[in-house]
PDB file of C-alpha atoms in Angstrom:
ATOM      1  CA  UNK A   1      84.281 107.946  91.145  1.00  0.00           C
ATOM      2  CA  UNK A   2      86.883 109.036  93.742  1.00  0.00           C
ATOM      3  CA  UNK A   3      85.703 108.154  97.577  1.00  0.00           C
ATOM      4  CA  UNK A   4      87.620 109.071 101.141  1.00  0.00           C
ATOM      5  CA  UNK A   5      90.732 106.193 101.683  1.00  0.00           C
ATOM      6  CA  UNK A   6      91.115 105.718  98.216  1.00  0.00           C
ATOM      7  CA  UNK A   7      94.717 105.837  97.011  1.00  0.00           C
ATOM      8  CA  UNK A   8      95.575 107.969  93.937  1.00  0.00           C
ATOM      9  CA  UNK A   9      98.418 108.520  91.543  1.00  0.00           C
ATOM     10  CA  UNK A  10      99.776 112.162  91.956  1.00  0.00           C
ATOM     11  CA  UNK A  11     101.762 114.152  89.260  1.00  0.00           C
ATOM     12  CA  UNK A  12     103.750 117.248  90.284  1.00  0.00           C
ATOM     13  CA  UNK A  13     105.980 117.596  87.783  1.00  0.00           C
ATOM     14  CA  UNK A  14     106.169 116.217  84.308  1.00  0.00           C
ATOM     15  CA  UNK A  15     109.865 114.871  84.843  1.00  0.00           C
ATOM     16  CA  UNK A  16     109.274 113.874  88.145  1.00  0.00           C
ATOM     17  CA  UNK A  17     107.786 110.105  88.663  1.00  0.00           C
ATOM     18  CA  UNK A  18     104.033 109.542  89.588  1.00  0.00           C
ATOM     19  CA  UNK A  19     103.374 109.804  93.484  1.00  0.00           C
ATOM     20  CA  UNK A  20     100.972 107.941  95.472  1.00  0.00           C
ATOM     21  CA  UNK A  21      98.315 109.765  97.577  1.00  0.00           C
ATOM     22  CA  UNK A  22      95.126 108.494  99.995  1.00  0.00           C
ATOM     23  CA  UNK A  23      92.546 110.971  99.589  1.00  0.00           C
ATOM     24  CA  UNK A  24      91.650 111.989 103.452  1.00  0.00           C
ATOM     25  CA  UNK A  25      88.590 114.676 102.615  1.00  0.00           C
ATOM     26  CA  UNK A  26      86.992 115.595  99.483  1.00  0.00           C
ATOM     27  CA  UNK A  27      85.239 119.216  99.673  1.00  0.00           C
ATOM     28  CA  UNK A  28      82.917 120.582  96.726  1.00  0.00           C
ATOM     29  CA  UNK A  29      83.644 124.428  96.335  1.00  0.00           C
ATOM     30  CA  UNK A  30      81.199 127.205  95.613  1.00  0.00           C
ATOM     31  CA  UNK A  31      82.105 127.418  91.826  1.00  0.00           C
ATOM     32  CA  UNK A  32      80.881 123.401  91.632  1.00  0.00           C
ATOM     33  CA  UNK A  33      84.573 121.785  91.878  1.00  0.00           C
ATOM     34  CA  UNK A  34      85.945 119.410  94.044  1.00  0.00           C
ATOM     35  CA  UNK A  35      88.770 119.521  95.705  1.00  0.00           C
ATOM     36  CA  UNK A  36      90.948 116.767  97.909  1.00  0.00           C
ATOM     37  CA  UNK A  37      92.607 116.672 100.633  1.00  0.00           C
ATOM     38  CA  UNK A  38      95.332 113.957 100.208  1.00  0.00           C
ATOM     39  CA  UNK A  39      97.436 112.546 103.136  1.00  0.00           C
ATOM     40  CA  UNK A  40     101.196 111.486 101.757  1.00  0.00           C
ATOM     41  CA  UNK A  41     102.133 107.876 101.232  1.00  0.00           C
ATOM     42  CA  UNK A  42     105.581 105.930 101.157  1.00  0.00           C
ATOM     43  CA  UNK A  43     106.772 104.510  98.126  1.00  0.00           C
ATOM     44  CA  UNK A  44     110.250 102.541  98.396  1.00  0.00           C
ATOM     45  CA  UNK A  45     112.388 100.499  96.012  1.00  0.00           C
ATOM     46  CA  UNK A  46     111.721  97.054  96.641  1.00  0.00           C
ATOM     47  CA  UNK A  47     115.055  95.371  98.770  1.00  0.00           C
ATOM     48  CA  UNK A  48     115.794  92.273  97.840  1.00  0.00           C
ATOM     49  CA  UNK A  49     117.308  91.327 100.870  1.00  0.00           C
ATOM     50  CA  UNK A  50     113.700  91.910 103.192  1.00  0.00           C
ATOM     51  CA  UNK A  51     110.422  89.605 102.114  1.00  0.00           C
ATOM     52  CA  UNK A  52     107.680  91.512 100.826  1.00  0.00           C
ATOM     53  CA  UNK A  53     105.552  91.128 103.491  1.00  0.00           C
ATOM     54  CA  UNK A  54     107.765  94.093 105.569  1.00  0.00           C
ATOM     55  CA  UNK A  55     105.789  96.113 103.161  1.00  0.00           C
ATOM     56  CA  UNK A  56     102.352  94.864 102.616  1.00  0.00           C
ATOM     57  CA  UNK A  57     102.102  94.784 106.654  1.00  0.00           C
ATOM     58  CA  UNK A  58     102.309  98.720 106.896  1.00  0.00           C
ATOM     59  CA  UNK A  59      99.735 101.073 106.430  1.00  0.00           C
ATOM     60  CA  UNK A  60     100.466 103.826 103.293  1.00  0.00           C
ATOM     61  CA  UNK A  61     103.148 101.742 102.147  1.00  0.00           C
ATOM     62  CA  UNK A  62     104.088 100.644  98.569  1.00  0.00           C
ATOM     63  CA  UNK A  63     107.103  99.076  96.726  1.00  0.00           C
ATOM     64  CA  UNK A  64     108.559  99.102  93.182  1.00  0.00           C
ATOM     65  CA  UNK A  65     110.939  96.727  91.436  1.00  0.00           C
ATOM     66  CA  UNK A  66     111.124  98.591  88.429  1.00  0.00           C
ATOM     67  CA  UNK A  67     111.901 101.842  86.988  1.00  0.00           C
ATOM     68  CA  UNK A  68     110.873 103.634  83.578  1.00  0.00           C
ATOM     69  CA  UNK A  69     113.907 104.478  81.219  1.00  0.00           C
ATOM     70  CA  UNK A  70     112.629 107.469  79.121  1.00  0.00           C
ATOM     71  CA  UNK A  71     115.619 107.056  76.406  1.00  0.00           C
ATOM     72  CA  UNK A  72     114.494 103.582  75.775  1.00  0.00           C
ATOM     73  CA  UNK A  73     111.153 103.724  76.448  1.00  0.00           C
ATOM     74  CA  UNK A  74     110.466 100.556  78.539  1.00  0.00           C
ATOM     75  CA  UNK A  75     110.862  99.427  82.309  1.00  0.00           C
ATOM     76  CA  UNK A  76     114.281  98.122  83.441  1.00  0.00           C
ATOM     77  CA  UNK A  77     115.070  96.269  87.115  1.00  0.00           C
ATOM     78  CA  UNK A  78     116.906  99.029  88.625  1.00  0.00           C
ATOM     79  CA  UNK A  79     120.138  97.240  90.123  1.00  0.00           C
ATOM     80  CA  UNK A  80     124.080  98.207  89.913  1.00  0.00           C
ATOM     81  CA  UNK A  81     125.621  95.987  87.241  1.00  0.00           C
ATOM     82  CA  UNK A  82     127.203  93.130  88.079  1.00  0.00           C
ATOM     83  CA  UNK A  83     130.660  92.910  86.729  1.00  0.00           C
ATOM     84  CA  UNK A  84     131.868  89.460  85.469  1.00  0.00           C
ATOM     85  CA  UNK A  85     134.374  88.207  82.625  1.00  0.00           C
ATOM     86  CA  UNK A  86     138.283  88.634  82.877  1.00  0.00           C
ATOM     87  CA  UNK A  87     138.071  92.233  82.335  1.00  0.00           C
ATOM     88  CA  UNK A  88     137.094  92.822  86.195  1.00  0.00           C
ATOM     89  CA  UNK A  89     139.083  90.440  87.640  1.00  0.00           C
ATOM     90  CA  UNK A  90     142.547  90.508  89.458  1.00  0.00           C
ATOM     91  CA  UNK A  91     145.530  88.923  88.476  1.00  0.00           C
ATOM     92  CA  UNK A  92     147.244  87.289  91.478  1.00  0.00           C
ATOM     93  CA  UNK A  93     150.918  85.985  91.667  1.00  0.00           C
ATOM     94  CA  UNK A  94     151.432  82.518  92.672  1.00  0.00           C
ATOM     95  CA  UNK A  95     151.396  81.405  96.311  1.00  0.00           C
ATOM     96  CA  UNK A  96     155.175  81.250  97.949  1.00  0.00           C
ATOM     97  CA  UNK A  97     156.448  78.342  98.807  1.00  0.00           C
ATOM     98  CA  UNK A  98     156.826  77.277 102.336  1.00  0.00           C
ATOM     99  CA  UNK A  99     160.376  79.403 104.043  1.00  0.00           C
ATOM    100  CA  UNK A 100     160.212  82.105 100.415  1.00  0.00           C
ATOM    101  CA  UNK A 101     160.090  85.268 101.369  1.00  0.00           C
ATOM    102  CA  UNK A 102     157.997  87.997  99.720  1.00  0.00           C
ATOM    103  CA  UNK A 103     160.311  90.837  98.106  1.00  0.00           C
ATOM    104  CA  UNK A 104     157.682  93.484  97.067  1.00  0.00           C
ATOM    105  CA  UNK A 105     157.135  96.331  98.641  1.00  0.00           C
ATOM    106  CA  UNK A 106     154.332  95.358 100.966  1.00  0.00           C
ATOM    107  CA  UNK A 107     152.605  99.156 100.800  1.00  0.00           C
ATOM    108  CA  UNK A 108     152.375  99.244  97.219  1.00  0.00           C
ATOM    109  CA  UNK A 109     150.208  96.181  97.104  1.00  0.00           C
ATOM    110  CA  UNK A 110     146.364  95.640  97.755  1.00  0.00           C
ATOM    111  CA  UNK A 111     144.796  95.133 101.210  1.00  0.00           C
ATOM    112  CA  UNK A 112     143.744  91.580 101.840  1.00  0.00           C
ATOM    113  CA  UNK A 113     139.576  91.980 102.429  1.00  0.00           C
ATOM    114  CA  UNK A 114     138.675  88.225 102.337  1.00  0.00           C
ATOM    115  CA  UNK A 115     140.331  84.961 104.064  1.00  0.00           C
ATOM    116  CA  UNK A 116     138.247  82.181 103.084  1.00  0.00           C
ATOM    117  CA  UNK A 117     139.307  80.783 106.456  1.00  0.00           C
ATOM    118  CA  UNK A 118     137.435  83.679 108.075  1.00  0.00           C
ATOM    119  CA  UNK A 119     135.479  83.538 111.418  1.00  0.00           C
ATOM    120  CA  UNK A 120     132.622  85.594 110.177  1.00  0.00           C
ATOM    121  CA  UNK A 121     129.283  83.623 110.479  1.00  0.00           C
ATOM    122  CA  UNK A 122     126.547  83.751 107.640  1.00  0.00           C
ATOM    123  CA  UNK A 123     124.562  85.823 109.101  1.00  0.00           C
ATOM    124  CA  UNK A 124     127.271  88.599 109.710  1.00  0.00           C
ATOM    125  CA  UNK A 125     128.207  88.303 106.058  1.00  0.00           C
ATOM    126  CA  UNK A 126     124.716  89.205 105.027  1.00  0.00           C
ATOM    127  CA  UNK A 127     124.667  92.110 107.323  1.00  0.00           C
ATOM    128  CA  UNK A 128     127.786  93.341 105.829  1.00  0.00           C
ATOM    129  CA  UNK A 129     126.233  92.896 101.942  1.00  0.00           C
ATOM    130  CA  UNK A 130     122.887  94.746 103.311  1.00  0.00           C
ATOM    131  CA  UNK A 131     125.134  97.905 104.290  1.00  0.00           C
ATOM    132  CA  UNK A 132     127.679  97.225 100.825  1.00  0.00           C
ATOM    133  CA  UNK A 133     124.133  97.532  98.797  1.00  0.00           C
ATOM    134  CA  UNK A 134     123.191 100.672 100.925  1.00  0.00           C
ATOM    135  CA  UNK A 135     126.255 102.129 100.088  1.00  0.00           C
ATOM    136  CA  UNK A 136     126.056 101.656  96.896  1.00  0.00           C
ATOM    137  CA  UNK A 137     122.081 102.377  96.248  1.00  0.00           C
ATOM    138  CA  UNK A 138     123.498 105.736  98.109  1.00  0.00           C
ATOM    139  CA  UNK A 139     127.169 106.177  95.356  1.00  0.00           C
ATOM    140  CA  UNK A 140     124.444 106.139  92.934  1.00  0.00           C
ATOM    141  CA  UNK A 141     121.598 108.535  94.143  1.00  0.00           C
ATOM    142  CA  UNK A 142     125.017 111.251  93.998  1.00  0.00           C
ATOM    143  CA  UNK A 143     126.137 110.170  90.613  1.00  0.00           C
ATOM    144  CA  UNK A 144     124.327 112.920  88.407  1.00  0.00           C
ATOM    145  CA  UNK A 145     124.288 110.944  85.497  1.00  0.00           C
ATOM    146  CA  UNK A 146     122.600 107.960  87.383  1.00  0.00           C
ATOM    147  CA  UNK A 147     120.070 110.264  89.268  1.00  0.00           C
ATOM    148  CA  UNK A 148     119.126 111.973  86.202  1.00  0.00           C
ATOM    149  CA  UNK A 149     117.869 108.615  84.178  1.00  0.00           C
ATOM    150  CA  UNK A 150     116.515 107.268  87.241  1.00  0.00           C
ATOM    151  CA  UNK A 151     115.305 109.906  89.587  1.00  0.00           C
ATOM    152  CA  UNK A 152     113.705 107.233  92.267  1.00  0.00           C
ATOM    153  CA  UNK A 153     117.609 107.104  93.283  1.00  0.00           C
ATOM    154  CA  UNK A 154     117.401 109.887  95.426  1.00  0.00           C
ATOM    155  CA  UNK A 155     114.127 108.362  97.530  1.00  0.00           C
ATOM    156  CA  UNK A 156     116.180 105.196  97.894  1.00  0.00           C
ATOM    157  CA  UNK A 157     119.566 106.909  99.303  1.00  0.00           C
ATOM    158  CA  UNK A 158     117.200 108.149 101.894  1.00  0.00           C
ATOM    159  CA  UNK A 159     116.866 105.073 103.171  1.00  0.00           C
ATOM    160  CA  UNK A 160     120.170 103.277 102.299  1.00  0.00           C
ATOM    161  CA  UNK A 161     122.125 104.603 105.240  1.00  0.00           C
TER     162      UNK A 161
END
């Protein structure tokens, strides 16, 4: 039994996920159906980098943490993979010693991006790895291959710049 502010799943498309509606009127029609009026409701992927609470506090508002792989049948965490093992790692010459000069040709070679003496503070570093993860939720939403197995991409890129 269906009453006014309850929330209900809403399909409109058989490859499209489930939405989530709040019914705002319900109306019987002359042939004896009923018929709702649903008001929309926002569904985001859950960020790991804000508390749940930023989402239970808001009206309409629901989260996810996972996402339904059709191919395989179950629910997977949806998160970029993290690459680790020799494979993804650069290989560095030795440091020069003190007065040795460095004979390569400085514009062939990789831009320095970290100094572990740097004067960024904590709290600046997480800032920057909010925006890396936007970025990247956003890479992936485009990626066709990505968006088609996991269509939810494209709500999260909306948010992820």
């Amino acid at each position: 039994m269906y009453q006014v502010g309850d929330y209900v799943y809403f399909e409109n498309s058989s490859s499209n996920p489930y939405l989530i509606r709040r019914i705002e009127e319900l109306n019987k029609t002359a042939s004896g159906n009923v018929e709702a009026k649903v008001g929309k409701c926002s569904v985001a992927l859950l960020n790991e980098t804000e508390s749940v609470l930023t989402y239970l506090d808001k009206e309409d508002t629901f989260f996810y943490s996972l996402v339904y792989d059709p191919s395989l049948k179950t629910l997977l965490v949806d998160k970029g993979e993290i690459r680790v093992g020799p494979r993804y790692q650069a290989d560095f010459p030795e440091m020069l010693l003190e007065g040795e000069t460095d004979e390569r040709e400085q514009s062939k070679l990789e831009v320095k991006v970290w100094d572990p003496n740097s004067p960024l503070t904590d709290r600046q570093i997480d800032q920057f790895l909010v925006v890396a993860r936007a970025v990247g939720t956003f890479a992936r939403a485009l990626d066709c291959s990505s968006s088609v197995r996991q269509p939810s991409l494209h709500m999260s890129a909306v948010a992820a710049p």
